[in-house]
PDB file of C-alpha atoms in Angstrom:
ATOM      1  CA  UNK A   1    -205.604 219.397  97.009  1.00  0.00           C
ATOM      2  CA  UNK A   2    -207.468 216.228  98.019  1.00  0.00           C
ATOM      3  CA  UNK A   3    -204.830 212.821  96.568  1.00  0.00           C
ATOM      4  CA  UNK A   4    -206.085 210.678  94.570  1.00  0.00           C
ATOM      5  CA  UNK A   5    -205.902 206.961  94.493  1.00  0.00           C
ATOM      6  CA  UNK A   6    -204.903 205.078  91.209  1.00  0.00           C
ATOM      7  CA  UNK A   7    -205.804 200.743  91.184  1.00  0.00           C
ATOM      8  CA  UNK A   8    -203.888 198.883  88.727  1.00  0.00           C
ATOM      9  CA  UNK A   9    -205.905 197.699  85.789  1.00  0.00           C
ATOM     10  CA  UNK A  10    -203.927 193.908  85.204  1.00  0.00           C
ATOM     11  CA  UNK A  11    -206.006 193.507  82.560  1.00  0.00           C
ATOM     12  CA  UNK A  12    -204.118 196.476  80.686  1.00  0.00           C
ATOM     13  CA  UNK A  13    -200.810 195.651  82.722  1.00  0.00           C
ATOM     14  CA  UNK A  14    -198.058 193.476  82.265  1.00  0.00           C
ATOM     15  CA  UNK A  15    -194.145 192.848  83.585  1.00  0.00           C
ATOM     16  CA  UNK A  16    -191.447 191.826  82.384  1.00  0.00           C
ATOM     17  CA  UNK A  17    -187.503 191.111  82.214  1.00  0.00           C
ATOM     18  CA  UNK A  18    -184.906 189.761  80.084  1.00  0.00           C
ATOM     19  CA  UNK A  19    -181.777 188.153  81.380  1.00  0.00           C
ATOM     20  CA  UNK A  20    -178.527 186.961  78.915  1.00  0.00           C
ATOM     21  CA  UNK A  21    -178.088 183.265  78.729  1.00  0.00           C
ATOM     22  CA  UNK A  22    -174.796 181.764  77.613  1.00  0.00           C
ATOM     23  CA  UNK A  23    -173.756 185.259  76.573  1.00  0.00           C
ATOM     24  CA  UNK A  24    -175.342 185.168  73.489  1.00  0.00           C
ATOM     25  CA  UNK A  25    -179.249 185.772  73.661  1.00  0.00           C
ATOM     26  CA  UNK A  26    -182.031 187.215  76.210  1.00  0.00           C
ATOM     27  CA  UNK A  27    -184.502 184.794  77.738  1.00  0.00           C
ATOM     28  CA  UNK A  28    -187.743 186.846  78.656  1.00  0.00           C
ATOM     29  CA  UNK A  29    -189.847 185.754  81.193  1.00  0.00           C
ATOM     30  CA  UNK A  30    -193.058 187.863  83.023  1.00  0.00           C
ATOM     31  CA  UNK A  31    -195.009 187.828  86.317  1.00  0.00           C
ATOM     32  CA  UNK A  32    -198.439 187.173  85.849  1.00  0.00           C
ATOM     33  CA  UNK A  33    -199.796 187.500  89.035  1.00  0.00           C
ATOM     34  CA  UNK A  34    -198.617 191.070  90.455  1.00  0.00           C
ATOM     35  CA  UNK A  35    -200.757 194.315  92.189  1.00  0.00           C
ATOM     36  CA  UNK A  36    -199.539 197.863  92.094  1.00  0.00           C
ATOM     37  CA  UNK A  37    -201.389 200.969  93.600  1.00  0.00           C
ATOM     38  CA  UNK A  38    -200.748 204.877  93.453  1.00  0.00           C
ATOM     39  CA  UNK A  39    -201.385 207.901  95.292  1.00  0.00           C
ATOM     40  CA  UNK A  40    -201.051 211.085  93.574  1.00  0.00           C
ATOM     41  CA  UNK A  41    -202.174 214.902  94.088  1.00  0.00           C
ATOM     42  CA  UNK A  42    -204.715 214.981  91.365  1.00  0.00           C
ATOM     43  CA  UNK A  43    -203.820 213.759  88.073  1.00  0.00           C
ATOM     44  CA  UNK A  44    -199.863 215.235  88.446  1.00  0.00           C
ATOM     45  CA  UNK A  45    -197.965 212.181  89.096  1.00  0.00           C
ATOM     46  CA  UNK A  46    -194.878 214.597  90.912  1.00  0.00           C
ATOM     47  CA  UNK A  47    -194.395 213.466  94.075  1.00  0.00           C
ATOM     48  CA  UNK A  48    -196.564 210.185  93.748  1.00  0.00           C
ATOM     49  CA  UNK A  49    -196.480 207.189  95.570  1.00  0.00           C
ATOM     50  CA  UNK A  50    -196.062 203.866  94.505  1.00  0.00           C
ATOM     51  CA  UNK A  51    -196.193 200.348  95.321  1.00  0.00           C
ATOM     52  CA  UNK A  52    -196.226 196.994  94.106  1.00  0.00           C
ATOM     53  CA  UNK A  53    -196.128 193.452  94.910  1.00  0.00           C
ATOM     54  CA  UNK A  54    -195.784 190.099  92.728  1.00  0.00           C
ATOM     55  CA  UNK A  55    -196.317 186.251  93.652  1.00  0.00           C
ATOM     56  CA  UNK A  56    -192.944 184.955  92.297  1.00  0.00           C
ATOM     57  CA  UNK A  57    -194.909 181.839  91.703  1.00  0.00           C
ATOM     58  CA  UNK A  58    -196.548 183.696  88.464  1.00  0.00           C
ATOM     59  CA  UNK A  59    -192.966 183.433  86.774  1.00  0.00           C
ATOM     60  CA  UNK A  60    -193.606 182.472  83.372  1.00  0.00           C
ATOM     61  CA  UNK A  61    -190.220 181.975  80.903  1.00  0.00           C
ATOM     62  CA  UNK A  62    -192.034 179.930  78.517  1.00  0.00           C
ATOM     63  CA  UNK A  63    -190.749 177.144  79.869  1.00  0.00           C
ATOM     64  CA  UNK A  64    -191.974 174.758  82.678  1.00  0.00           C
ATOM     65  CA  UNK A  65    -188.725 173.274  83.679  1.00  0.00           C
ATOM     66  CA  UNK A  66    -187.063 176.323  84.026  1.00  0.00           C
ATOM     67  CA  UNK A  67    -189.941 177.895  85.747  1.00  0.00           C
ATOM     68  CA  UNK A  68    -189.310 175.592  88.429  1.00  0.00           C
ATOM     69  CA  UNK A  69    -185.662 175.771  88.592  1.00  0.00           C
ATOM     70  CA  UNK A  70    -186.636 179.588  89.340  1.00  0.00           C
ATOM     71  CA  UNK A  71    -188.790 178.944  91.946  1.00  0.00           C
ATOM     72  CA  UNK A  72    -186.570 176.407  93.794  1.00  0.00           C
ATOM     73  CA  UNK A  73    -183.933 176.948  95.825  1.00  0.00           C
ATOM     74  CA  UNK A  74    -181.177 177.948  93.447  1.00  0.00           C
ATOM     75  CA  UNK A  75    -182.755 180.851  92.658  1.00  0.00           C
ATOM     76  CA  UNK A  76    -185.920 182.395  94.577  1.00  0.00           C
ATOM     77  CA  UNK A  77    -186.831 179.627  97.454  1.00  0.00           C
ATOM     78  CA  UNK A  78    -190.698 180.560  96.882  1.00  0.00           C
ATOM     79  CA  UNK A  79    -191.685 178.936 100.044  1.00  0.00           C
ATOM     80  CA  UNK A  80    -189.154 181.244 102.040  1.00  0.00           C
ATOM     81  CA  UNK A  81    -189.820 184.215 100.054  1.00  0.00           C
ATOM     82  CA  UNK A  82    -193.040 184.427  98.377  1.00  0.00           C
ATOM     83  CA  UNK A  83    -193.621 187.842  96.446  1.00  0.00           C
ATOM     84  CA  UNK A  84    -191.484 190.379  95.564  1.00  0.00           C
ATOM     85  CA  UNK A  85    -192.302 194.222  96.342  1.00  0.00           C
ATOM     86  CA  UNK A  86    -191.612 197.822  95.706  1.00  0.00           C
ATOM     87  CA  UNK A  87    -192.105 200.896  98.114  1.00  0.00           C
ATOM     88  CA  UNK A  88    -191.469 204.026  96.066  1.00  0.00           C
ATOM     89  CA  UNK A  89    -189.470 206.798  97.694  1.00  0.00           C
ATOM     90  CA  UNK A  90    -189.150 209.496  95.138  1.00  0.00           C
ATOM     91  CA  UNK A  91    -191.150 210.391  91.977  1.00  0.00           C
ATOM     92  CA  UNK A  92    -190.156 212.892  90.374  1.00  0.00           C
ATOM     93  CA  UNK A  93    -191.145 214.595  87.050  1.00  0.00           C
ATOM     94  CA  UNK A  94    -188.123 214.209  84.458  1.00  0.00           C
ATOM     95  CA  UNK A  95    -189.723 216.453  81.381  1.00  0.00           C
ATOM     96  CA  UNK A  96    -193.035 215.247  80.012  1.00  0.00           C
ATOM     97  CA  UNK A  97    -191.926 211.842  82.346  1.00  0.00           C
ATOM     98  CA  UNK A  98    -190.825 210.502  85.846  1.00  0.00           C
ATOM     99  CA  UNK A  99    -187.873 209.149  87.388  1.00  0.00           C
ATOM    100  CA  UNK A 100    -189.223 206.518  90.504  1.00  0.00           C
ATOM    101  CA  UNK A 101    -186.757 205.553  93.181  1.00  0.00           C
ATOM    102  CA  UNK A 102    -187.617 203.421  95.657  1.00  0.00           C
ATOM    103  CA  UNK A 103    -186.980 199.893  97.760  1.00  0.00           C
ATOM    104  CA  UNK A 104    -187.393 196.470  96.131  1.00  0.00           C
ATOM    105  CA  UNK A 105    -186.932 193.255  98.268  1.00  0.00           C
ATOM    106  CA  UNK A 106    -186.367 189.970  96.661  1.00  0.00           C
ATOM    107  CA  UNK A 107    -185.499 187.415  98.166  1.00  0.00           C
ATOM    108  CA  UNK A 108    -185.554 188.802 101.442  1.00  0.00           C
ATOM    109  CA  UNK A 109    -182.797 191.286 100.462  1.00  0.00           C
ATOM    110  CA  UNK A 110    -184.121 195.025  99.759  1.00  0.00           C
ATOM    111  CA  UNK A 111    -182.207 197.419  97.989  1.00  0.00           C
ATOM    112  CA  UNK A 112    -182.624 200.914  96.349  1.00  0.00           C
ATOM    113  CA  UNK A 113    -183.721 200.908  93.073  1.00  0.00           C
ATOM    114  CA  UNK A 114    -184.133 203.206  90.229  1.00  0.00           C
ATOM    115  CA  UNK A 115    -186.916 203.309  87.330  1.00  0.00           C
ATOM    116  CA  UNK A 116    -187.860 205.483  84.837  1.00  0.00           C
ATOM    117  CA  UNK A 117    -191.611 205.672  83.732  1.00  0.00           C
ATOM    118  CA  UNK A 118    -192.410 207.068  80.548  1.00  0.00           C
ATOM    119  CA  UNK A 119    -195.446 208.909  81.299  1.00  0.00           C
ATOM    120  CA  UNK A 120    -198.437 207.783  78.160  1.00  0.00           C
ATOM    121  CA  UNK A 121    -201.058 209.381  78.982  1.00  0.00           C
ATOM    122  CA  UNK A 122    -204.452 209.811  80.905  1.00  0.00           C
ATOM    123  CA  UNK A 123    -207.489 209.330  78.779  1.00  0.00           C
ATOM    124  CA  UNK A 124    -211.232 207.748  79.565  1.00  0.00           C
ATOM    125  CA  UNK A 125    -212.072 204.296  78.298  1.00  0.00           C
ATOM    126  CA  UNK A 126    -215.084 203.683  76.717  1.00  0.00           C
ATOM    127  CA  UNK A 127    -217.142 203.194  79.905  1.00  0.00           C
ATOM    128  CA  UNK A 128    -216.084 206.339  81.571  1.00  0.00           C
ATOM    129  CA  UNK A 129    -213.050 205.111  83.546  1.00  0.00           C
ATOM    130  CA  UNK A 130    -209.847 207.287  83.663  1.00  0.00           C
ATOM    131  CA  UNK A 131    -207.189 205.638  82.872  1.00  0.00           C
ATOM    132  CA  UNK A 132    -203.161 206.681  83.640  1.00  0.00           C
ATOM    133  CA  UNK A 133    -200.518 204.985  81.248  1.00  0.00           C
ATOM    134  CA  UNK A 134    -197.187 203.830  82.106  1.00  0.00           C
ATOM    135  CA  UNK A 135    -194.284 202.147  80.226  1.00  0.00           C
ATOM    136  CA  UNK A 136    -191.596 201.370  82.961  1.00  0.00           C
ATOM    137  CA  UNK A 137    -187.838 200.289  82.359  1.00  0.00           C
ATOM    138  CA  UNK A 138    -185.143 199.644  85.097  1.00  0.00           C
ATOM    139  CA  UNK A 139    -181.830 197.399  85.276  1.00  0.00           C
ATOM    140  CA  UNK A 140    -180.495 195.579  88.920  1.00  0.00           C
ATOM    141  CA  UNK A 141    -178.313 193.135  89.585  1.00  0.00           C
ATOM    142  CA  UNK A 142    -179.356 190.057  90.331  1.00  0.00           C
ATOM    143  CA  UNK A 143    -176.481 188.926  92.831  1.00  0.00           C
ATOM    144  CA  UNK A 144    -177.414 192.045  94.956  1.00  0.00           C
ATOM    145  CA  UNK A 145    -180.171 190.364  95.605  1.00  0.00           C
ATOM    146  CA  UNK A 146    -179.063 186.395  96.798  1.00  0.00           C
ATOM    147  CA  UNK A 147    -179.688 185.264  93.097  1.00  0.00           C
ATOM    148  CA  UNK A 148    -176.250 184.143  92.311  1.00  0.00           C
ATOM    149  CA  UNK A 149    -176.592 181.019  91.105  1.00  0.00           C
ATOM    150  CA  UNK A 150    -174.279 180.352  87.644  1.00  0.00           C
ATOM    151  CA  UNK A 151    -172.718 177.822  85.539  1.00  0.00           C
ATOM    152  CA  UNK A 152    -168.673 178.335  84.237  1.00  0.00           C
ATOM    153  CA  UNK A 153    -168.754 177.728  80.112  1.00  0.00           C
ATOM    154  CA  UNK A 154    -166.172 175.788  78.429  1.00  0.00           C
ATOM    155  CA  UNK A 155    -166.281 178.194  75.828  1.00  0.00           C
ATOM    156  CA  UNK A 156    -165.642 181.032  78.342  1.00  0.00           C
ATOM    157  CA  UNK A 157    -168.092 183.074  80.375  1.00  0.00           C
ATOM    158  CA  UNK A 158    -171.198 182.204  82.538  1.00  0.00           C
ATOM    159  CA  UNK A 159    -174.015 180.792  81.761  1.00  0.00           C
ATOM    160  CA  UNK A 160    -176.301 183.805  82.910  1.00  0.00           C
ATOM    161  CA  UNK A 161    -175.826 187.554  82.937  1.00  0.00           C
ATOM    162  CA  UNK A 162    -176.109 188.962  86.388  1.00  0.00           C
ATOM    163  CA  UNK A 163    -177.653 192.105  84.984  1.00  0.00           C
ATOM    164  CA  UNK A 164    -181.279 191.726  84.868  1.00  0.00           C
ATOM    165  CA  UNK A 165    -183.455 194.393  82.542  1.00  0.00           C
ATOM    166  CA  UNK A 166    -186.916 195.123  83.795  1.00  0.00           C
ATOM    167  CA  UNK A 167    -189.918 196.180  81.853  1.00  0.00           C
ATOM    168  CA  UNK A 168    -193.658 197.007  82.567  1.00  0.00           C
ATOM    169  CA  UNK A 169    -196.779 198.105  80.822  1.00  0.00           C
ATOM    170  CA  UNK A 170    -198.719 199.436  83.473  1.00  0.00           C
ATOM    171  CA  UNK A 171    -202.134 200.899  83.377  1.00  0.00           C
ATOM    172  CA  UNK A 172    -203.817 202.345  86.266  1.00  0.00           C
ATOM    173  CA  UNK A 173    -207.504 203.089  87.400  1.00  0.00           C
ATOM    174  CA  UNK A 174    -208.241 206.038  88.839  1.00  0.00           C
ATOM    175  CA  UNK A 175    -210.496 205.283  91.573  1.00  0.00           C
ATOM    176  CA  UNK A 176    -213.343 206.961  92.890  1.00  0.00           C
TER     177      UNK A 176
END
C-alpha cells in the first residue's frame, strides 16, 4: 500500500504546556509558530511517522516579560537554539489510540520521549478535505534538557516545577 502524507492544518492546531510556579499553581504558555507532518500507510496511523518543529520565539505565557525571560539565556538562549523538534521513532496503536515515541531536542539536548495521542477521528470538512484528529499529552523534565534555571523560596520549595506537562490539539491534512 502506497503511504500517505498528512500536512498539519495550524489553523485547527495548537500546543501547549503547563509548568508549577511557586508550588502552588500552573502557568500555561503555547507555541504559536510550530509545523508537524505525517506519513502513514493509508489512513491506519500504526506504524506512522512523525515530525515536528517549533520557533521557540512563538512562546506565548500571557505575559511579555516572562516571554522574554524564556527566550534569554536563563532558559532557552533563542539565538543559540532556535526551534525545538521531534523525530518520531515508534507509533504504535494502543486500542482505538497510539502511543508515539520518539527524539525531542531542546536546547541542543535530545532525548527520548514518550506521547500518547488520543486518536479523534478522520472526517471531511466542508470543502472536501480529509481531515485526521489528534489530542496529544506527554510529561519531560525540563532539567534533562539544560533548562534548570530556579529560585530557592523562603517559604520552602522552588520557584518552578521541573516537570513540564505537554499538550496539543493537532489536526492534520491529508494531502493529495
Amino acid at each position: 500500500m502506497a503511504n500517505t502524507k498528512w500536512a498539519l492544518d495550524p489553523a485547527h492546531s495548537e500546543l501547549q504546556f503547563k509548568i508549577k510556579h511557586l508550588m502552588i499553581t500552573n502557568v500555561t504558555g503555547s507555541f504559536t509558530d510550530f509545523s508537524a507532518s505525517l506519513e502513514s500507510e493509508g489512513e491506519d496511523f500504526e506504524n506512522a511517522h512523525v515530525s515536528f518543529e517549533a520557533a521557540i520565539d512563538s512562546i506565548n505565557t500571557g505575559n511579555a516579560d516572562r516571554d522574554a525571560h524564556l527566550k534569554a539565556g536563563d532558559f532557552f538562549e533563542i539565538e543559540k537554539h532556535p526551534k525545538m523538534t521531534f523525530e518520531s521513532t515508534s507509533f504504535k496503536k494502543d486500542g482505538s489510540d497510539y502511543t508515539v515515541e520518539g527524539n525531542l531536542t531542546l536546547k541542543g539536548v535530545t532525548k527520548p520521549v514518550t506521547l500518547d495521542a488520543e486518536f479523534g477521528g478522520i472526517s471531511q470538512d466542508p470543502w472536501g478535505n480529509t481531515k485526521a484528529g489528534f489530542s496529544v499529552s506527554g510529561k519531560i523534565k525540563r532539567e534533562d534538557f539544560g533548562l534548570t534555571y530556579n529560585a530557592a523560596l523562603e517559604t520552602g520549595g522552588v520557584m518552578l516545577g521541573n516537570e513540564v506537562k505537554i499538550f496539543g490539539e493537532i489536526q492534520f491534512a491529508k494531502q493529495a
